[in-house]
Coordinates of N, CA and C in Angstrom, one line a residue:
M272 N -65.1 34.6 -8.9 CA -65.7 35.6 -8.0 C -65.7 36.9 -8.5
T273 N -66.7 37.7 -8.2 CA -66.8 39.2 -8.7 C -66.0 40.0 -7.7
S274 N -65.6 41.1 -7.9 CA -64.7 42.0 -7.1 C -65.6 42.5 -6.0
G275 N -66.9 42.9 -6.2 CA -67.6 43.4 -5.1 C -67.1 44.5 -4.3
A276 N -66.5 45.5 -5.1 CA -65.8 46.5 -4.4 C -66.8 47.3 -3.5
V277 N -66.4 47.8 -2.4 CA -67.2 48.6 -1.4 C -67.4 50.0 -2.0
L278 N -68.5 50.5 -1.8 CA -68.8 51.9 -2.1 C -67.9 52.9 -1.4
Q279 N -67.5 54.0 -2.0 CA -66.5 54.8 -1.3 C -67.0 55.4 0.0
E280 N -68.3 55.6 0.1 CA -68.8 56.2 1.4 C -68.9 55.1 2.6
E281 N -68.6 53.8 2.2 CA -68.7 52.8 3.3 C -67.3 52.7 3.9
Q282 N -67.4 52.5 5.1 CA -66.1 52.4 5.9 C -66.1 50.9 6.6
V283 N -65.2 50.2 6.3 CA -65.1 48.8 7.0 C -63.7 48.7 7.6
K284 N -63.8 48.4 8.9 CA -62.6 48.2 9.7 C -62.6 47.0 10.6
L285 N -61.6 46.3 10.6 CA -61.5 44.9 11.4 C -60.4 45.2 12.6
L286 N -61.0 45.0 13.7 CA -60.1 45.0 14.8 C -59.7 43.5 15.1
G287 N -58.4 43.2 15.2 CA -57.9 41.7 15.3 C -56.5 41.7 16.0
S288 N -56.2 40.4 16.1 CA -54.8 40.0 16.5 C -54.2 39.1 15.6
W289 N -53.0 39.3 15.2 CA -52.4 38.5 14.1 C -52.5 37.0 14.2
Y290 N -52.5 36.5 15.4 CA -52.4 35.0 15.7 C -53.8 34.4 15.7
S291 N -54.8 35.1 15.7 CA -56.2 34.5 15.9 C -56.9 33.9 14.8
P292 N -57.2 32.5 14.9 CA -57.9 31.9 13.8 C -59.2 32.5 13.6
F293 N -59.9 33.2 14.8 CA -61.2 33.8 14.7 C -61.1 35.0 13.8
V294 N -60.1 35.8 14.0 CA -59.8 37.0 13.1 C -59.7 36.5 11.7
K295 N -58.8 35.5 11.6 CA -58.5 35.1 10.1 C -59.8 34.6 9.4
R296 N -60.8 34.1 10.1 CA -62.0 33.6 9.4 C -62.7 34.8 8.8
V297 N -62.7 35.9 9.6 CA -63.4 37.1 9.2 C -62.6 37.8 7.9
E298 N -61.3 37.7 8.1 CA -60.4 38.1 7.0 C -60.8 37.4 5.6
W299 N -60.9 36.0 5.8 CA -61.3 35.2 4.6 C -62.6 35.6 4.1
A300 N -63.6 35.8 5.0 CA -64.9 36.2 4.5 C -65.0 37.5 3.7
L301 N -64.2 38.5 4.3 CA -64.1 39.8 3.6 C -63.4 39.6 2.2
K302 N -62.3 38.9 2.1 CA -61.6 38.7 0.9 C -62.4 37.9 -0.1
F303 N -63.2 36.9 0.4 CA -64.1 36.2 -0.4 C -65.1 37.0 -1.1
K304 N -65.5 38.0 -0.4 CA -66.5 39.0 -1.0 C -65.8 40.1 -1.8
G305 N -64.5 40.2 -1.7 CA -63.9 41.3 -2.4 C -64.0 42.7 -1.7
I306 N -64.3 42.5 -0.4 CA -64.5 43.9 0.4 C -63.2 44.5 0.8
E307 N -63.1 45.8 0.5 CA -61.9 46.5 0.9 C -62.1 46.9 2.4
Y308 N -61.0 46.8 3.3 CA -61.2 47.1 4.7 C -59.9 47.5 5.3
E309 N -60.0 48.1 6.4 CA -58.8 48.6 7.2 C -58.6 47.6 8.3
Y310 N -57.4 47.1 8.4 CA -57.1 46.2 9.5 C -56.4 46.9 10.7
V311 N -56.9 46.7 11.9 CA -56.3 47.4 13.1 C -55.8 46.4 14.0
E312 N -54.5 46.2 14.3 CA -53.9 45.3 15.1 C -54.2 45.6 16.6
E313 N -54.8 44.7 17.4 CA -55.0 45.0 18.8 C -54.0 44.3 19.8
D314 N -53.6 45.1 20.7 CA -52.8 44.5 21.8 C -53.8 44.0 22.9
L315 N -53.9 42.7 23.1 CA -55.0 42.3 24.0 C -54.5 42.4 25.4
I316 N -53.2 42.7 25.6 CA -52.7 42.9 27.0 C -53.1 44.4 27.4
N317 N -53.0 45.3 26.6 CA -53.3 46.7 26.7 C -54.4 47.0 25.6
K318 N -55.7 46.7 25.9 CA -56.8 46.8 24.9 C -57.1 48.3 24.7
S319 N -57.3 48.6 23.4 CA -57.6 50.0 23.0 C -59.0 50.4 23.5
S320 N -59.2 51.7 23.6 CA -60.5 52.2 24.0 C -61.5 51.8 22.9
L321 N -61.0 51.8 21.6 CA -61.9 51.4 20.4 C -62.4 50.0 20.5
L322 N -61.6 49.1 21.0 CA -62.0 47.8 21.2 C -63.0 47.7 22.3
L323 N -62.7 48.3 23.6 CA -63.5 48.2 24.8 C -64.9 48.9 24.5
T324 N -65.0 49.9 23.7 CA -66.2 50.5 23.5 C -67.0 49.8 22.3
S325 N -66.3 49.1 21.5 CA -66.9 48.4 20.4 C -67.4 47.0 20.8
N326 N -66.8 46.4 21.8 CA -67.2 45.1 22.2 C -67.1 45.1 23.8
P327 N -68.0 45.9 24.4 CA -67.9 46.1 25.9 C -68.3 44.9 26.6
V328 N -69.0 43.9 26.1 CA -69.4 42.7 26.9 C -68.3 41.7 26.9
Y329 N -67.6 41.3 25.8 CA -66.6 40.3 25.8 C -65.2 40.8 25.8
K330 N -65.1 42.2 25.3 CA -63.7 42.7 25.1 C -62.8 41.9 24.3
K331 N -63.2 41.3 23.3 CA -62.3 40.4 22.5 C -62.4 40.7 21.1
V332 N -61.4 40.2 20.3 CA -61.4 40.4 18.8 C -61.9 39.0 18.3
P333 N -62.5 39.0 17.2 CA -62.7 40.2 16.1 C -63.8 41.0 16.4
V334 N -63.7 42.2 15.9 CA -64.7 43.2 15.9 C -64.8 43.8 14.5
L335 N -65.8 43.8 13.9 CA -66.1 44.5 12.5 C -66.8 45.8 12.7
L336 N -66.1 46.9 12.3 CA -66.9 48.2 12.3 C -67.3 48.6 10.9
H337 N -68.6 48.6 10.7 CA -69.1 49.0 9.4 C -69.8 50.3 9.4
N338 N -69.2 51.4 8.8 CA -69.7 52.8 8.9 C -69.8 53.1 10.5
G339 N -68.9 52.6 11.3 CA -69.0 52.9 12.7 C -69.8 52.1 13.6
N340 N -70.5 51.2 13.0 CA -71.4 50.3 13.8 C -70.6 49.0 14.1
P341 N -70.4 48.7 15.4 CA -69.6 47.5 15.6 C -70.5 46.2 15.7
I342 N -69.8 45.1 15.1 CA -70.4 43.8 15.2 C -69.3 42.9 15.8
A343 N -69.7 42.1 16.8 CA -68.7 41.2 17.6 C -69.1 39.7 17.3
Q344 N -68.2 39.0 17.7 CA -68.3 37.4 17.6 C -68.2 36.9 16.2
T345 N -67.2 36.0 16.0 CA -66.9 35.6 14.7 C -68.0 35.2 13.8
L346 N -68.8 34.2 14.2 CA -69.9 33.7 13.3 C -70.9 34.7 13.0
V347 N -71.2 35.6 14.0 CA -72.2 36.7 13.8 C -71.5 37.6 12.7
I348 N -70.3 37.9 12.7 CA -69.8 38.8 11.8 C -69.8 38.3 10.4
I349 N -69.4 37.0 10.3 CA -69.4 36.3 9.0 C -70.8 36.3 8.3
E350 N -71.8 36.1 9.2 CA -73.2 36.1 8.7 C -73.6 37.5 8.3
Y351 N -73.1 38.5 9.0 CA -73.5 40.0 8.7 C -72.9 40.3 7.4
I352 N -71.6 39.9 7.2 CA -70.9 40.2 6.0 C -71.8 39.6 4.8
D353 N -72.1 38.4 5.0 CA -72.8 37.7 3.9 C -74.2 38.4 3.6
E354 N -74.9 38.9 4.6 CA -76.2 39.5 4.5 C -76.1 40.9 3.9
T355 N -75.0 41.6 4.3 CA -74.8 42.9 3.8 C -74.3 43.0 2.4
W356 N -73.4 42.2 2.0 CA -72.9 42.2 0.6 C -73.3 40.9 -0.1
K357 N -74.4 41.0 -0.9 CA -75.0 39.8 -1.3 C -74.2 39.0 -2.4
H358 N -73.3 39.5 -3.2 CA -72.5 38.8 -4.2 C -71.7 37.7 -3.5
N359 N -71.3 36.7 -4.3 CA -70.4 35.6 -3.8 C -70.9 35.1 -2.4
P360 N -72.2 34.5 -2.4 CA -72.7 34.0 -1.2 C -71.8 33.0 -0.4
I361 N -71.8 33.3 0.9 CA -71.0 32.4 1.8 C -71.9 31.3 2.4
L362 N -73.1 31.6 2.8 CA -74.1 30.6 3.2 C -74.9 30.2 2.0
P363 N -75.4 28.9 2.1 CA -76.3 28.5 1.0 C -77.5 29.3 0.8
Q364 N -78.1 29.3 -0.3 CA -79.2 30.1 -0.5 C -80.5 29.3 -0.1
D365 N -80.5 27.9 -0.2 CA -81.5 27.1 0.1 C -81.7 27.1 1.7
P366 N -82.9 27.4 2.2 CA -83.0 27.4 3.7 C -82.6 26.2 4.4
H367 N -82.9 25.0 3.8 CA -82.5 23.8 4.7 C -81.0 23.7 4.6
E368 N -80.4 24.0 3.5 CA -78.9 23.8 3.3 C -78.2 24.9 4.3
R369 N -78.9 26.0 4.3 CA -78.4 27.1 5.1 C -78.5 26.7 6.6
A370 N -79.4 26.1 7.1 CA -79.7 25.7 8.4 C -78.6 24.6 8.7
K371 N -78.3 23.6 7.8 CA -77.3 22.6 7.9 C -76.0 23.2 8.1
A372 N -75.6 24.2 7.3 CA -74.4 24.9 7.4 C -74.2 25.6 8.7
R373 N -75.2 26.1 9.3 CA -75.2 26.7 10.6 C -75.0 25.6 11.6
F374 N -75.6 24.6 11.5 CA -75.5 23.5 12.5 C -74.0 23.1 12.6
W375 N -73.4 22.8 11.4 CA -72.0 22.3 11.4 C -71.1 23.3 11.9
A376 N -71.3 24.7 11.6 CA -70.4 25.7 12.1 C -70.5 25.7 13.6
D377 N -71.7 25.6 14.1 CA -71.8 25.6 15.6 C -71.1 24.4 16.2
F378 N -71.3 23.2 15.6 CA -70.7 22.0 16.0 C -69.1 22.1 16.0
I379 N -68.6 22.7 15.1 CA -67.1 22.9 14.9 C -66.7 23.8 16.1
E380 N -67.5 24.8 16.3 CA -67.1 26.0 17.3 C -67.2 25.3 18.7
V381 N -68.2 24.5 19.1 CA -68.5 24.1 20.4 C -67.6 22.8 20.7
K382 N -67.8 21.8 19.7 CA -67.2 20.5 19.9 C -65.7 20.4 19.6
L383 N -65.2 21.3 18.8 CA -63.9 21.2 18.4 C -63.0 22.5 18.8
T384 N -63.4 23.6 18.3 CA -62.5 24.8 18.7 C -62.5 25.0 20.1
D385 N -63.5 25.1 20.8 CA -63.5 25.4 22.3 C -62.8 24.3 23.0
V386 N -62.8 23.0 22.6 CA -62.2 21.8 23.3 C -60.7 21.9 23.1
V387 N -60.4 22.2 21.8 CA -59.0 22.3 21.4 C -58.1 23.4 22.2
R388 N -59.0 24.4 22.4 CA -58.4 25.7 23.2 C -58.2 25.1 24.7
T389 N -59.2 24.3 25.2 CA -59.0 23.7 26.6 C -57.8 22.8 26.7
A390 N -57.6 21.9 25.6 CA -56.5 21.1 25.6 C -55.2 21.9 25.5
L391 N -55.1 23.0 25.0 CA -53.9 23.7 24.9 C -53.5 24.3 26.2
I392 N -54.5 24.7 27.0 CA -54.1 25.4 28.3 C -54.2 24.6 29.6
T393 N -54.3 23.3 29.4 CA -54.5 22.5 30.6 C -53.5 21.3 30.4
Q394 N -53.5 20.5 31.5 CA -52.5 19.3 31.5 C -53.3 18.2 32.3
G395 N -52.6 17.0 32.4 CA -53.2 15.9 33.1 C -54.6 15.5 32.7
E396 N -55.5 15.1 33.7 CA -56.8 14.6 33.3 C -57.7 15.6 32.6
Q397 N -57.5 16.8 32.9 CA -58.4 17.8 32.2 C -58.0 17.9 30.7
Q398 N -56.7 17.9 30.5 CA -56.3 17.8 29.0 C -56.7 16.5 28.3
E399 N -56.5 15.4 29.0 CA -56.9 14.2 28.5 C -58.4 14.1 28.1
K400 N -59.2 14.6 29.0 CA -60.6 14.7 28.6 C -60.9 15.5 27.4
A401 N -60.3 16.7 27.3 CA -60.5 17.6 26.2 C -60.1 16.9 24.9
V402 N -58.9 16.3 24.9 CA -58.2 15.7 23.8 C -59.3 14.5 23.3
K403 N -59.8 13.7 24.2 CA -60.8 12.7 23.8 C -62.0 13.3 23.1
E404 N -62.5 14.3 23.7 CA -63.7 15.0 23.1 C -63.3 15.5 21.7
A405 N -62.2 16.2 21.6 CA -61.8 16.7 20.3 C -61.6 15.5 19.2
K406 N -61.1 14.4 19.7 CA -60.9 13.3 18.7 C -62.4 12.8 18.3
E407 N -63.3 12.7 19.2 CA -64.6 12.3 18.9 C -65.3 13.2 17.9
A408 N -65.1 14.6 18.0 CA -65.5 15.5 17.1 C -64.9 15.4 15.8
M409 N -63.7 15.0 15.8 CA -62.8 14.8 14.5 C -63.5 13.7 13.6
E410 N -63.9 12.7 14.4 CA -64.5 11.5 13.8 C -65.8 11.8 13.1
V411 N -66.6 12.6 13.8 CA -67.9 13.1 13.2 C -67.6 13.9 12.0
L412 N -66.7 14.9 12.0 CA -66.4 15.7 10.9 C -65.7 14.8 9.7
E413 N -65.0 13.8 10.0 CA -64.5 12.9 9.0 C -65.6 12.2 8.3
G414 N -66.7 11.9 9.0 CA -67.9 11.3 8.3 C -68.4 12.2 7.4
E415 N -68.6 13.6 7.7 CA -69.1 14.6 6.8 C -68.1 14.8 5.6
A416 N -66.8 14.8 5.9 CA -65.9 15.1 4.8 C -65.9 13.9 3.8
A417 N -66.2 12.7 4.2 CA -66.3 11.5 3.4 C -67.3 11.7 2.4
K418 N -68.3 12.7 2.5 CA -69.4 12.8 1.5 C -68.9 13.7 0.5
L419 N -67.7 14.4 0.6 CA -67.2 15.3 -0.5 C -66.5 14.4 -1.5
K420 N -67.3 14.3 -2.7 CA -66.8 13.4 -3.8 C -66.8 14.1 -5.1
G421 N -66.1 13.6 -5.9 CA -66.0 14.1 -7.5 C -65.6 15.5 -7.4
E422 N -66.3 16.5 -8.0 CA -65.9 17.8 -8.2 C -66.1 18.6 -6.9
R423 N -66.9 18.0 -6.0 CA -67.2 18.7 -4.7 C -66.1 18.4 -3.6
V424 N -65.2 19.4 -3.6 CA -64.0 19.0 -2.7 C -64.2 19.9 -1.4
F425 N -65.0 20.9 -1.4 CA -65.4 21.7 -0.3 C -66.7 21.7 0.2
F426 N -67.0 22.0 1.5 CA -68.3 21.9 2.0 C -69.3 23.0 1.4
G427 N -68.6 24.0 0.8 CA -69.5 24.9 0.1 C -70.0 24.5 -1.1
G428 N -69.7 23.4 -1.7 CA -70.3 22.8 -2.9 C -69.4 22.9 -4.0
N429 N -69.8 22.7 -5.2 CA -69.1 22.7 -6.4 C -68.5 24.1 -6.8
N430 N -69.2 25.1 -6.3 CA -68.8 26.5 -6.6 C -67.6 26.9 -5.7
G431 N -67.1 26.1 -4.8 CA -66.0 26.6 -3.9 C -66.4 26.6 -2.5
I432 N -65.5 27.3 -1.7 CA -65.8 27.2 -0.3 C -67.0 28.0 0.1
G433 N -67.4 27.7 1.4 CA -68.5 28.3 2.0 C -68.4 28.5 3.5
Y434 N -69.4 28.6 4.1 CA -69.5 29.0 5.6 C -68.7 27.9 6.4
V435 N -69.1 26.7 6.2 CA -68.5 25.6 7.0 C -66.9 25.6 6.7
D436 N -66.5 25.7 5.5 CA -65.1 25.7 5.1 C -64.3 26.8 5.9
I437 N -64.9 28.0 5.9 CA -64.3 29.1 6.6 C -64.1 28.9 8.0
V438 N -65.2 28.4 8.6 CA -65.2 28.1 10.0 C -64.2 27.0 10.5
L439 N -64.1 25.9 9.5 CA -63.1 24.8 9.8 C -61.7 25.2 9.5
G440 N -61.5 26.4 9.0 CA -60.2 26.8 8.5 C -59.1 26.7 9.7
L441 N -59.6 26.7 10.9 CA -58.6 26.6 12.1 C -57.8 25.2 12.0
M442 N -58.2 24.3 11.2 CA -57.5 23.1 11.0 C -56.2 23.4 10.2
C443 N -56.2 24.5 9.6 CA -55.0 24.8 8.6 C -53.9 25.6 9.3
G444 N -53.0 25.0 10.1 CA -52.0 25.6 10.8 C -52.1 25.7 12.2
W445 N -53.3 26.1 12.7 CA -53.4 26.4 14.2 C -53.4 25.1 14.9
V446 N -54.2 24.2 14.4 CA -54.4 22.9 15.2 C -52.9 22.1 15.2
E447 N -52.3 22.1 14.0 CA -50.9 21.4 14.1 C -50.0 22.1 15.2
V448 N -50.1 23.4 15.2 CA -49.1 24.1 16.2 C -49.6 23.7 17.6
I449 N -50.9 23.8 17.8 CA -51.4 23.6 19.2 C -51.2 22.0 19.6
E450 N -51.3 21.2 18.7 CA -50.8 19.8 18.9 C -49.4 19.6 19.4
E451 N -48.5 20.4 18.8 CA -47.2 20.3 19.2 C -46.8 20.9 20.5
V452 N -47.5 22.1 20.7 CA -47.3 22.8 22.0 C -47.8 22.1 23.1
G453 N -49.0 21.4 22.9 CA -49.7 20.6 24.0 C -49.3 19.3 24.2
G454 N -48.6 18.8 23.2 CA -48.1 17.4 23.3 C -49.1 16.4 23.2
F455 N -50.0 16.6 22.2 CA -51.0 15.6 21.8 C -51.3 15.6 20.3
K456 N -52.1 14.6 19.8 CA -52.3 14.5 18.4 C -53.8 14.4 18.1
L457 N -54.3 15.2 17.2 CA -55.7 15.1 16.9 C -55.9 14.6 15.4
L458 N -55.2 15.3 14.4 CA -55.4 15.1 13.0 C -54.4 14.0 12.6
D459 N -55.0 12.8 12.3 CA -54.2 11.7 11.8 C -54.6 11.4 10.4
P460 N -53.7 11.5 9.4 CA -54.0 11.3 8.0 C -54.6 9.8 7.8
Q461 N -54.2 8.9 8.6 CA -54.6 7.5 8.5 C -56.1 7.4 8.9
K462 N -56.5 8.1 10.1 CA -57.7 7.9 10.6 C -58.8 8.9 10.0
Q463 N -58.3 10.0 9.6 CA -59.1 11.0 9.0 C -58.6 11.5 7.6
P464 N -58.6 10.5 6.7 CA -58.1 10.8 5.4 C -58.8 11.9 4.6
H465 N -60.2 12.0 4.9 CA -60.9 12.9 4.1 C -60.8 14.4 4.6
I466 N -60.6 14.5 6.0 CA -60.4 15.7 6.5 C -59.0 16.2 6.1
H467 N -58.0 15.3 6.1 CA -56.6 15.6 5.7 C -56.6 16.1 4.3
K468 N -57.4 15.5 3.4 CA -57.6 15.9 1.9 C -58.1 17.2 1.8
W469 N -59.2 17.5 2.7 CA -59.9 18.8 2.7 C -58.9 19.9 3.0
V470 N -58.1 19.6 4.0 CA -57.0 20.6 4.5 C -56.0 21.0 3.3
A471 N -55.6 19.9 2.6 CA -54.7 20.0 1.6 C -55.2 20.8 0.5
N472 N -56.5 20.7 0.2 CA -57.2 21.5 -0.9 C -57.4 22.9 -0.4
F473 N -57.7 23.0 0.8 CA -58.1 24.4 1.4 C -56.8 25.3 1.4
V474 N -55.7 24.8 1.9 CA -54.5 25.7 2.1 C -53.9 26.1 0.7
E475 N -54.3 25.4 -0.4 CA -53.8 25.8 -1.7 C -54.6 26.7 -2.4
L476 N -55.7 27.2 -1.8 CA -56.6 28.1 -2.6 C -55.8 29.4 -2.6
P477 N -56.0 30.1 -3.8 CA -55.3 31.5 -3.9 C -55.8 32.5 -2.9
L478 N -57.0 32.3 -2.4 CA -57.6 33.2 -1.4 C -56.9 32.9 0.0
I479 N -56.6 31.6 0.2 CA -56.2 31.3 1.6 C -54.7 31.3 1.7
K480 N -53.9 30.7 0.8 CA -52.5 30.4 0.9 C -51.7 31.7 1.3
P481 N -52.0 32.8 0.8 CA -51.1 34.0 1.1 C -51.4 34.4 2.5
T482 N -52.5 34.0 3.1 CA -52.9 34.6 4.4 C -52.4 33.6 5.7
L483 N -51.8 32.5 5.3 CA -51.5 31.5 6.4 C -50.3 32.0 7.0
L484 N -50.2 31.8 8.3 CA -49.0 32.3 9.2 C -47.9 31.3 9.3
P485 N -46.7 31.8 9.4 CA -45.5 30.9 9.6 C -45.7 30.1 10.9
K486 N -45.4 28.8 10.8 CA -45.5 28.0 11.9 C -44.6 28.4 13.0
E487 N -43.4 28.7 12.8 CA -42.5 29.1 13.9 C -43.0 30.2 14.7
K488 N -43.6 31.3 14.0 CA -44.1 32.4 14.7 C -45.3 32.0 15.7
L489 N -46.2 31.2 15.0 CA -47.4 30.7 15.8 C -46.9 29.9 17.1
M490 N -45.8 29.0 16.8 CA -45.4 28.1 17.9 C -45.0 28.9 19.2
I491 N -44.2 30.0 18.9 CA -43.7 30.8 20.0 C -44.9 31.5 20.7
H492 N -45.8 31.9 20.0 CA -47.0 32.6 20.6 C -47.9 31.7 21.4
F493 N -48.1 30.5 20.9 CA -49.0 29.6 21.6 C -48.2 28.8 22.8
Q494 N -46.9 28.7 22.7 CA -46.1 28.2 23.9 C -46.2 29.2 25.1
M495 N -46.2 30.6 24.7 CA -46.3 31.6 25.7 C -47.7 31.5 26.4
I496 N -48.7 31.3 25.6 CA -50.1 31.2 26.1 C -50.2 30.0 27.1
R497 N -49.8 28.8 26.7 CA -49.7 27.6 27.5 C -49.1 27.8 28.8
Q498 N -47.8 28.3 28.6 CA -46.9 28.5 29.9 C -47.7 29.5 30.8
A499 N -48.2 30.6 30.3 CA -48.9 31.5 31.1 C -50.1 31.0 31.9
C500 N -50.9 30.2 31.2 CA -52.1 29.6 31.8 C -51.8 28.6 32.8
L501 N -50.8 27.7 32.5 CA -50.4 26.8 33.5 C -49.8 27.4 34.7
A502 N -49.0 28.4 34.5 CA -48.4 29.1 35.7 C -49.6 29.8 36.5
L503 N -50.6 30.3 35.9 CA -51.6 30.9 36.6 C -52.3 29.9 37.5
V504 N -52.5 28.7 36.9 CA -53.3 27.6 37.7 C -52.4 27.1 38.9
A505 N -51.1 27.1 38.7 CA -50.1 26.6 39.7 C -50.1 27.5 40.8
R506 N -50.4 28.9 40.6 CA -50.3 29.9 41.7 C -51.5 29.9 42.6
K507 N -52.6 29.2 42.1 CA -53.8 29.2 42.8 C -53.8 28.2 44.0

C-alpha cells in the first residue's frame, strides 16, 4: 500500500468511543489509506457539543470531520474516505463488483450487526429470536466465505482486504465477547469453518492486529451495557 499522506492543509478528525466496532471500522479505513487523523474520544453519557452539532440527527459516533465538514454513519464515512482519497481502493472499481460489495455490507449491518446487538441487550424469547436470526445470517456468510479459495483469502480479492472485510471486522473480538456476556453462541468453527478461517487471517494482518482491543476490557464494558439495558426494561 502507498502511504497516501494527507496534504498539510487538510484536517481529518474522528470522533469515537474506544469500545465501538463501528468506530474501529472507520479507523481501519483511514489506516488502510494511510490518512493521518486526530482521534477524539467521546463520552456518550455526556456528549460533547462538537458531537451534537456534528451529528444532530443520531447524536452517535463515529463522526468524521474533514476540513470541518462532518460525515456521519459508518458505511457512509467509509465510502466518503474511499471517494475522497483514491489510492488503495476499498471498494471494487468494477461497478457490478462494487454493487455486490455494498449489498453484502448492508446484509452484514442489517442481518448480523443489528441482530447481535439485540441479542446482547435482551433475554428470553426476544433474545432467542435474535440469536436464531443471527445464526441464519452466519450460515449465509459462511456460504460466501466458502468461495474464498487459493490466494484469495479476503473478500477484497487477491490484493487484500476491502469494503466487506472492514465491515465484517466486528467478528474479530466483539462477537466473541458479546457471546460470552449474552450467554449464547454464534461462531462455531465446526459449522462455519470458512468464516473462522477468514477471522484467523484478518486478525493477523499488520494493519489490524495492533488495533484489536483486550478481551477483558471489552467484557467489562459490554457487561455494563447488558445490565443497564435489562434493568431499564425491568423498571417499565
